[in-house]
PDB file of C-alpha atoms in Angstrom:
ATOM      1  CA  LYS A   1       9.170  18.564  -0.128  1.00 79.00           C
ATOM      2  CA  LYS A   2      10.885  14.926   0.070  1.00 85.00           C
ATOM      3  CA  VAL A   3       8.600  13.405  -2.645  1.00 94.00           C
ATOM      4  CA  VAL A   4      10.009  12.906  -6.005  1.00 96.00           C
ATOM      5  CA  PHE A   5       7.632  11.989  -8.924  1.00 94.00           C
ATOM      6  CA  VAL A   6       8.955   9.636 -11.957  1.00 93.00           C
ATOM      7  CA  ALA A   7       6.902  10.309 -14.586  1.00 90.00           C
ATOM      8  CA  GLY A   8       6.573  10.554 -18.364  1.00 87.00           C
ATOM      9  CA  HIS A   9       7.640  13.335 -20.463  1.00 84.00           C
ATOM     10  CA  ARG A  10       4.038  14.714 -21.215  1.00 82.00           C
ATOM     11  CA  VAL A  11       3.568  15.967 -17.775  1.00 86.00           C
ATOM     12  CA  THR A  12       6.143  19.109 -18.711  1.00 86.00           C
ATOM     13  CA  THR A  13       4.231  18.755 -22.244  1.00 84.00           C
ATOM     14  CA  ASP A  14       0.988  18.546 -21.674  1.00 82.00           C
ATOM     15  CA  PRO A  15      -0.487  22.178 -21.267  1.00 83.00           C
ATOM     16  CA  LEU A  16      -3.276  20.629 -18.477  1.00 81.00           C
ATOM     17  CA  ALA A  17      -0.582  18.768 -16.605  1.00 83.00           C
ATOM     18  CA  ILE A  18       1.899  21.458 -16.523  1.00 88.00           C
ATOM     19  CA  PRO A  19       0.496  23.696 -13.806  1.00 89.00           C
ATOM     20  CA  PHE A  20       0.379  20.825 -11.385  1.00 85.00           C
ATOM     21  CA  SER A  21       3.873  19.685 -12.825  1.00 89.00           C
ATOM     22  CA  MET A  22       5.649  22.856 -11.761  1.00 88.00           C
ATOM     23  CA  GLY A  23       4.740  22.189  -8.095  1.00 85.00           C
ATOM     24  CA  CYS A  24       6.296  19.071  -8.007  1.00 91.00           C
ATOM     25  CA  ASN A  25       9.721  17.323  -7.731  1.00 94.00           C
ATOM     26  CA  LEU A  26       9.894  15.357 -11.129  1.00 95.00           C
ATOM     27  CA  LEU A  27      12.115  12.780 -12.595  1.00 94.00           C
ATOM     28  CA  CYS A  28      11.292  12.469 -16.291  1.00 92.00           C
ATOM     29  CA  ILE A  29      11.393   9.797 -18.599  1.00 90.00           C
ATOM     30  CA  PHE A  30      10.544   9.295 -22.229  1.00 88.00           C
ATOM     31  CA  SER A  31       8.503   5.900 -22.787  1.00 82.00           C
ATOM     32  CA  LYS A  32       9.827   3.507 -25.472  1.00 81.00           C
ATOM     33  CA  LYS A  33       6.823   4.547 -27.600  1.00 78.00           C
ATOM     34  CA  TYR A  34       7.855   8.237 -27.756  1.00 79.00           C
ATOM     35  CA  LEU A  35      11.824   7.461 -28.211  1.00 85.00           C
ATOM     36  CA  ASP A  36      11.703   7.290 -32.272  1.00 85.00           C
ATOM     37  CA  SER A  37       9.163  10.511 -32.710  1.00 81.00           C
ATOM     38  CA  PRO A  38      10.987  12.293 -34.147  1.00 86.00           C
ATOM     39  CA  PRO A  39      14.069   9.975 -35.259  1.00 89.00           C
ATOM     40  CA  GLU A  40      16.583  12.691 -35.151  1.00 92.00           C
ATOM     41  CA  LEU A  41      15.585  13.237 -31.214  1.00 91.00           C
ATOM     42  CA  LYS A  42      16.189   9.646 -30.277  1.00 92.00           C
ATOM     43  CA  ALA A  43      19.273   9.839 -29.014  1.00 94.00           C
ATOM     44  CA  ALA A  44      18.813  13.040 -26.914  1.00 93.00           C
ATOM     45  CA  LYS A  45      15.819  11.353 -25.184  1.00 92.00           C
ATOM     46  CA  GLN A  46      18.178   8.029 -24.368  1.00 94.00           C
ATOM     47  CA  GLN A  47      20.212  10.507 -23.041  1.00 95.00           C
ATOM     48  CA  GLN A  48      17.466  12.070 -20.867  1.00 93.00           C
ATOM     49  CA  ASN A  49      16.863   8.874 -19.808  1.00 92.00           C
ATOM     50  CA  MET A  50      20.257   7.991 -18.439  1.00 94.00           C
ATOM     51  CA  ASP A  51      20.470  10.934 -16.964  1.00 95.00           C
ATOM     52  CA  THR A  52      17.288  10.546 -14.859  1.00 94.00           C
ATOM     53  CA  MET A  53      18.379   7.136 -13.971  1.00 94.00           C
ATOM     54  CA  ALA A  54      21.712   8.437 -12.365  1.00 95.00           C
ATOM     55  CA  ALA A  55      19.889  11.479 -10.624  1.00 95.00           C
ATOM     56  CA  LEU A  56      17.599   8.408  -9.354  1.00 95.00           C
ATOM     57  CA  GLN A  57      20.567   6.627  -8.392  1.00 95.00           C
ATOM     58  CA  GLY A  58      21.805   9.801  -6.866  1.00 94.00           C
ATOM     59  CA  LEU A  59      19.139  10.196  -4.495  1.00 94.00           C
ATOM     60  CA  LEU A  60      18.814   6.390  -3.321  1.00 94.00           C
ATOM     61  CA  MET A  61      22.501   6.804  -2.356  1.00 93.00           C
ATOM     62  CA  LYS A  62      21.590   9.952  -0.460  1.00 92.00           C
ATOM     63  CA  GLY A  63      18.696   8.271   1.389  1.00 92.00           C
ATOM     64  CA  GLY A  64      15.666  10.553   2.838  1.00 92.00           C
ATOM     65  CA  SER A  65      13.493  10.422  -0.245  1.00 93.00           C
ATOM     66  CA  VAL A  66       9.776   9.025  -1.231  1.00 95.00           C
ATOM     67  CA  ILE A  67       9.873   8.147  -4.595  1.00 96.00           C
ATOM     68  CA  TRP A  68       6.936   7.724  -6.428  1.00 94.00           C
ATOM     69  CA  VAL A  69       6.603   5.610  -9.107  1.00 92.00           C
ATOM     70  CA  ALA A  70       3.707   4.326 -11.303  1.00 88.00           C
ATOM     71  CA  PRO A  71       4.849   0.972 -13.277  1.00 84.00           C
ATOM     72  CA  SER A  72       1.890   0.883 -15.717  1.00 78.00           C
ATOM     73  CA  GLY A  73       2.201   4.701 -16.767  1.00 65.00           C
ATOM     74  CA  GLY A  74      -0.427   5.829 -14.458  1.00 61.00           C
ATOM     75  CA  ARG A  75      -2.986   6.005 -16.859  1.00 64.00           C
ATOM     76  CA  ASP A  76      -5.539   3.165 -15.871  1.00 69.00           C
ATOM     77  CA  ARG A  77      -8.406   3.396 -18.092  1.00 74.00           C
ATOM     78  CA  PRO A  78     -12.064   1.965 -17.710  1.00 76.00           C
ATOM     79  CA  GLY A  79     -12.784  -1.756 -18.262  1.00 76.00           C
ATOM     80  CA  ASP A  80     -16.084  -2.940 -20.148  1.00 79.00           C
ATOM     81  CA  ASP A  81     -18.158  -2.206 -17.252  1.00 81.00           C
ATOM     82  CA  GLY A  82     -17.035   1.451 -17.243  1.00 77.00           C
ATOM     83  CA  GLU A  83     -15.239   1.101 -14.253  1.00 79.00           C
ATOM     84  CA  PHE A  84     -11.519   2.003 -14.160  1.00 81.00           C
ATOM     85  CA  ALA A  85      -8.803  -1.018 -13.576  1.00 82.00           C
ATOM     86  CA  ILE A  86      -5.591  -1.536 -12.526  1.00 86.00           C
ATOM     87  CA  SER A  87      -3.250  -1.797 -15.706  1.00 86.00           C
ATOM     88  CA  PRO A  88      -0.675  -4.485 -15.805  1.00 89.00           C
ATOM     89  CA  PHE A  89       2.558  -3.374 -14.150  1.00 92.00           C
ATOM     90  CA  ASP A  90       5.915  -3.653 -16.078  1.00 89.00           C
ATOM     91  CA  ALA A  91       8.014  -6.130 -14.999  1.00 91.00           C
ATOM     92  CA  LYS A  92      11.079  -4.788 -16.790  1.00 89.00           C
ATOM     93  CA  SER A  93      10.543  -1.415 -15.276  1.00 88.00           C
ATOM     94  CA  VAL A  94      10.237  -2.626 -11.519  1.00 92.00           C
ATOM     95  CA  GLU A  95      13.156  -4.748 -11.973  1.00 93.00           C
ATOM     96  CA  LEU A  96      15.056  -2.061 -13.204  1.00 91.00           C
ATOM     97  CA  PHE A  97      13.933   0.216 -10.544  1.00 93.00           C
ATOM     98  CA  ARG A  98      15.024  -2.473  -8.328  1.00 94.00           C
ATOM     99  CA  LEU A  99      18.453  -2.623  -9.419  1.00 94.00           C
ATOM    100  CA  VAL A 100      19.355   0.883  -9.312  1.00 94.00           C
ATOM    101  CA  ALA A 101      18.367   0.730  -5.837  1.00 94.00           C
ATOM    102  CA  ALA A 102      20.819  -1.955  -5.241  1.00 93.00           C
ATOM    103  CA  LYS A 103      23.638  -0.182  -7.209  1.00 93.00           C
ATOM    104  CA  ALA A 104      22.759   2.789  -4.890  1.00 93.00           C
ATOM    105  CA  LYS A 105      23.002   0.864  -2.012  1.00 91.00           C
ATOM    106  CA  ALA A 106      26.553  -0.662  -3.021  1.00 90.00           C
ATOM    107  CA  ALA A 107      27.855   2.324  -4.177  1.00 89.00           C
ATOM    108  CA  ALA A 108      26.870   4.407  -0.943  1.00 87.00           C
ATOM    109  CA  ALA A 109      28.468   1.272   1.278  1.00 83.00           C
ATOM    110  CA  LYS A 110      31.553   1.619  -0.862  1.00 80.00           C
ATOM    111  CA  LYS A 111      31.780   5.404  -0.275  1.00 69.00           C
ATOM    112  CA  ASP A 112      31.729   5.013   3.512  1.00 57.00           C
ATOM    113  CA  GLU A 113      34.381   2.456   3.495  1.00 58.00           C
ATOM    114  CA  THR A 114      36.706   4.849   1.576  1.00 55.00           C
ATOM    115  CA  GLY A 115      36.269   7.112   4.464  1.00 55.00           C
ATOM    116  CA  ASN A 116      32.995   9.150   3.748  1.00 56.00           C
ATOM    117  CA  GLY A 117      31.388   7.393   6.117  1.00 51.00           C
ATOM    118  CA  ALA A 118      31.358   5.189   9.027  1.00 46.00           C
ATOM    119  CA  LEU A 119      29.333   2.372   8.634  1.00 50.00           C
ATOM    120  CA  GLY A 120      30.065   0.934   5.517  1.00 57.00           C
ATOM    121  CA  THR A 121      26.814   0.391   4.486  1.00 72.00           C
ATOM    122  CA  GLY A 122      24.212   2.297   2.444  1.00 77.00           C
ATOM    123  CA  PRO A 123      20.497   3.390   2.608  1.00 88.00           C
ATOM    124  CA  GLU A 124      18.032   0.591   2.380  1.00 91.00           C
ATOM    125  CA  THR A 125      15.408   1.430  -0.157  1.00 94.00           C
ATOM    126  CA  ARG A 126      12.086   0.038   1.216  1.00 96.00           C
ATOM    127  CA  VAL A 127       9.158  -0.688  -1.346  1.00 96.00           C
ATOM    128  CA  PHE A 128       5.342   0.017  -0.547  1.00 97.00           C
ATOM    129  CA  PRO A 129       2.463  -0.417  -2.697  1.00 96.00           C
ATOM    130  CA  LEU A 130       0.104   2.115  -3.019  1.00 95.00           C
ATOM    131  CA  ALA A 131      -3.405   2.419  -4.186  1.00 94.00           C
ATOM    132  CA  MET A 132      -5.018   5.733  -5.686  1.00 91.00           C
ATOM    133  CA  LEU A 133      -8.590   6.493  -6.379  1.00 89.00           C
ATOM    134  CA  THR A 134      -8.458   9.625  -8.258  1.00 87.00           C
ATOM    135  CA  ARG A 135     -10.025   8.455 -11.560  1.00 84.00           C
ATOM    136  CA  LYS A 136     -13.131  10.762 -11.855  1.00 82.00           C
ATOM    137  CA  LEU A 137     -11.500  14.274 -11.357  1.00 84.00           C
ATOM    138  CA  VAL A 138      -9.529  14.339 -14.531  1.00 81.00           C
ATOM    139  CA  PRO A 139      -9.492  11.169 -16.501  1.00 78.00           C
ATOM    140  CA  PRO A 140      -7.194   9.987 -19.347  1.00 73.00           C
ATOM    141  CA  PRO A 141      -8.772  10.097 -22.712  1.00 69.00           C
ATOM    142  CA  PRO A 142     -10.280   6.535 -23.471  1.00 66.00           C
ATOM    143  CA  GLN A 143      -7.646   5.531 -26.058  1.00 63.00           C
ATOM    144  CA  THR A 144      -4.219   4.808 -25.906  1.00 58.00           C
ATOM    145  CA  GLY A 145      -1.544   5.262 -28.742  1.00 53.00           C
ATOM    146  CA  ASP A 146      -2.577   9.570 -30.014  1.00 53.00           C
ATOM    147  CA  ARG A 147       1.334  10.954 -29.791  1.00 54.00           C
ATOM    148  CA  ASP A 148      -0.162  14.316 -30.435  1.00 60.00           C
ATOM    149  CA  MET A 149      -1.177  16.693 -27.712  1.00 60.00           C
ATOM    150  CA  GLY A 150      -4.826  18.232 -27.726  1.00 62.00           C
ATOM    151  CA  GLU A 151      -6.790  15.300 -26.693  1.00 68.00           C
ATOM    152  CA  GLN A 152     -10.260  15.962 -25.154  1.00 74.00           C
ATOM    153  CA  ARG A 153     -10.044  15.791 -21.491  1.00 75.00           C
ATOM    154  CA  THR A 154     -12.862  16.276 -19.076  1.00 78.00           C
ATOM    155  CA  ALA A 155     -12.683  17.498 -15.448  1.00 81.00           C
ATOM    156  CA  LYS A 156     -15.348  16.216 -12.599  1.00 81.00           C
ATOM    157  CA  ARG A 157     -15.832  16.391  -8.927  1.00 84.00           C
ATOM    158  CA  GLY A 158     -15.263  13.161  -7.349  1.00 84.00           C
ATOM    159  CA  ASN A 159     -13.882  11.365  -4.345  1.00 85.00           C
ATOM    160  CA  VAL A 160      -9.743  10.752  -3.582  1.00 90.00           C
ATOM    161  CA  ALA A 161      -8.712   8.085  -1.521  1.00 93.00           C
ATOM    162  CA  LEU A 162      -5.097   6.902  -0.973  1.00 94.00           C
ATOM    163  CA  LYS A 163      -4.212   3.362   0.732  1.00 96.00           C
ATOM    164  CA  PHE A 164      -0.769   2.222   1.415  1.00 97.00           C
ATOM    165  CA  GLY A 165      -0.003  -1.246   1.649  1.00 97.00           C
ATOM    166  CA  PRO A 166       2.228  -3.814   3.925  1.00 96.00           C
ATOM    167  CA  GLU A 167       6.125  -3.234   2.415  1.00 97.00           C
ATOM    168  CA  LEU A 168       7.053  -5.568  -0.412  1.00 96.00           C
ATOM    169  CA  THR A 169       9.787  -7.899   0.505  1.00 95.00           C
ATOM    170  CA  ASP A 170      11.702 -10.546  -1.793  1.00 94.00           C
ATOM    171  CA  ALA A 171      10.879 -13.153   0.875  1.00 95.00           C
ATOM    172  CA  ALA A 172       7.173 -11.950   0.614  1.00 95.00           C
ATOM    173  CA  ALA A 173       7.321 -12.454  -3.053  1.00 95.00           C
ATOM    174  CA  ALA A 174       9.107 -15.764  -2.795  1.00 93.00           C
ATOM    175  CA  SER A 175       6.065 -16.870  -0.666  1.00 95.00           C
ATOM    176  CA  ALA A 176       3.523 -15.907  -2.751  1.00 94.00           C
ATOM    177  CA  LEU A 177       4.914 -17.447  -5.717  1.00 95.00           C
ATOM    178  CA  GLU A 178       5.596 -20.858  -3.870  1.00 94.00           C
ATOM    179  CA  ALA A 179       1.960 -20.706  -2.629  1.00 94.00           C
ATOM    180  CA  LYS A 180       1.120 -20.017  -6.484  1.00 93.00           C
ATOM    181  CA  LEU A 181       3.263 -22.683  -7.799  1.00 93.00           C
ATOM    182  CA  GLY A 182       3.074 -25.266  -5.063  1.00 93.00           C
ATOM    183  CA  PRO A 183       5.912 -25.945  -2.533  1.00 89.00           C
ATOM    184  CA  GLU A 184       7.599 -28.956  -4.719  1.00 89.00           C
ATOM    185  CA  ALA A 185       7.592 -26.569  -7.935  1.00 89.00           C
ATOM    186  CA  LYS A 186      10.832 -24.949  -9.341  1.00 89.00           C
ATOM    187  CA  PRO A 187      10.025 -21.901 -10.746  1.00 90.00           C
ATOM    188  CA  SER A 188      11.851 -20.414 -13.708  1.00 90.00           C
ATOM    189  CA  LYS A 189      14.287 -17.568 -13.696  1.00 85.00           C
ATOM    190  CA  ASP A 190      11.662 -15.492 -15.259  1.00 88.00           C
ATOM    191  CA  GLU A 191       8.905 -16.748 -12.612  1.00 91.00           C
ATOM    192  CA  LYS A 192      11.387 -15.862  -9.862  1.00 89.00           C
ATOM    193  CA  ARG A 193      12.124 -12.255 -11.697  1.00 87.00           C
ATOM    194  CA  GLY A 194       8.463 -11.459 -12.295  1.00 93.00           C
ATOM    195  CA  ALA A 195       7.201 -12.576  -8.676  1.00 96.00           C
ATOM    196  CA  PHE A 196       8.044  -9.169  -7.038  1.00 96.00           C
ATOM    197  CA  THR A 197       5.993  -7.511 -10.035  1.00 95.00           C
ATOM    198  CA  ALA A 198       3.190  -9.982  -9.558  1.00 95.00           C
ATOM    199  CA  LEU A 199       2.949  -9.304  -5.497  1.00 96.00           C
ATOM    200  CA  ALA A 200       2.857  -5.617  -6.301  1.00 96.00           C
ATOM    201  CA  GLU A 201       0.346  -5.514  -8.839  1.00 95.00           C
ATOM    202  CA  ALA A 202      -1.786  -7.967  -6.487  1.00 95.00           C
ATOM    203  CA  SER A 203      -1.608  -5.859  -3.604  1.00 96.00           C
ATOM    204  CA  VAL A 204      -2.343  -2.754  -5.385  1.00 95.00           C
ATOM    205  CA  ALA A 205      -5.372  -4.086  -7.045  1.00 93.00           C
ATOM    206  CA  ASP A 206      -6.579  -5.671  -3.965  1.00 96.00           C
ATOM    207  CA  MET A 207      -6.386  -2.154  -2.539  1.00 96.00           C
ATOM    208  CA  PHE A 208      -7.928  -0.704  -4.862  1.00 93.00           C
ATOM    209  CA  ALA A 209     -11.027  -2.961  -4.714  1.00 93.00           C
ATOM    210  CA  GLU A 210     -11.048  -1.937  -1.305  1.00 95.00           C
ATOM    211  CA  LEU A 211     -11.404   1.903  -1.745  1.00 93.00           C
ATOM    212  CA  LEU A 212     -13.998   1.197  -4.550  1.00 91.00           C
ATOM    213  CA  GLU A 213     -16.144  -0.722  -2.140  1.00 92.00           C
ATOM    214  CA  MET A 214     -15.852   1.895   0.713  1.00 91.00           C
ATOM    215  CA  GLU A 215     -16.723   4.590  -1.888  1.00 89.00           C
ATOM    216  CA  LYS A 216     -20.102   2.675  -3.069  1.00 88.00           C
ATOM    217  CA  ALA A 217     -20.816   1.983   0.541  1.00 88.00           C
ATOM    218  CA  LEU A 218     -20.731   5.447   1.664  1.00 83.00           C
ATOM    219  CA  GLY A 219     -22.614   6.685  -1.408  1.00 77.00           C
ATOM    220  CA  ALA A 220     -23.324  10.252  -2.365  1.00 61.00           C
ATOM    221  CA  LYS A 221     -21.685  11.394   1.615  1.00 67.00           C
ATOM    222  CA  GLY A 222     -18.175  10.699   0.048  1.00 66.00           C
ATOM    223  CA  PHE A 223     -15.201  10.234   2.106  1.00 67.00           C
ATOM    224  CA  GLY A 224     -14.794  13.112   3.561  1.00 61.00           C
ATOM    225  CA  LYS A 225     -17.798  13.121   5.542  1.00 56.00           C
ATOM    226  CA  GLN A 226     -17.552   9.703   7.156  1.00 52.00           C
ATOM    227  CA  GLN A 227     -18.904  10.036  10.533  1.00 44.00           C
TER     228      GLN A 227
END
């Protein structure tokens, strides 16, 4: 009940996704590629996105919720070898959510100082990477770019596995960037800004690779039949 999923608008309009979405707490955002389609709805879609981010900030100010976010959209697709690969994370999206979290903490702390609390500090938003091995169940269509509903979809049986990684922190991101560039290097603003996203993507990719290897080692037995 405390898990909130940040998702694209199609989870509430795709006939295949609607039954699953009805049982979830959702915060829906229109992707940039859908804002102008159709043009007359662009302003309304932009307003919904602003309302969604305001609702997210409110949840973070209150604390106590688990927010699920897919920085690459959550629709990974198979590579040339036929196996699914982690899509590149969008650094701008990651930094936007981090900014909202920082604003939420500051706003909550300000409320405390004005008599709505005792500590003068807001809830801390903590970030953990999560790898999900679910690609065989209802994989996305092989191609992107089709804005119309009615894509051909298939449902299959397959293993499901989740793996959480260690908490992602600014200190860990800075350390990873220094290890990459060298201790004497002076990273640019863009490199510093992208360090957190790069660490998150690398962590998820490594965990996903581990889950693939585990699945391969288990073979037909599957995860649920481990001894």
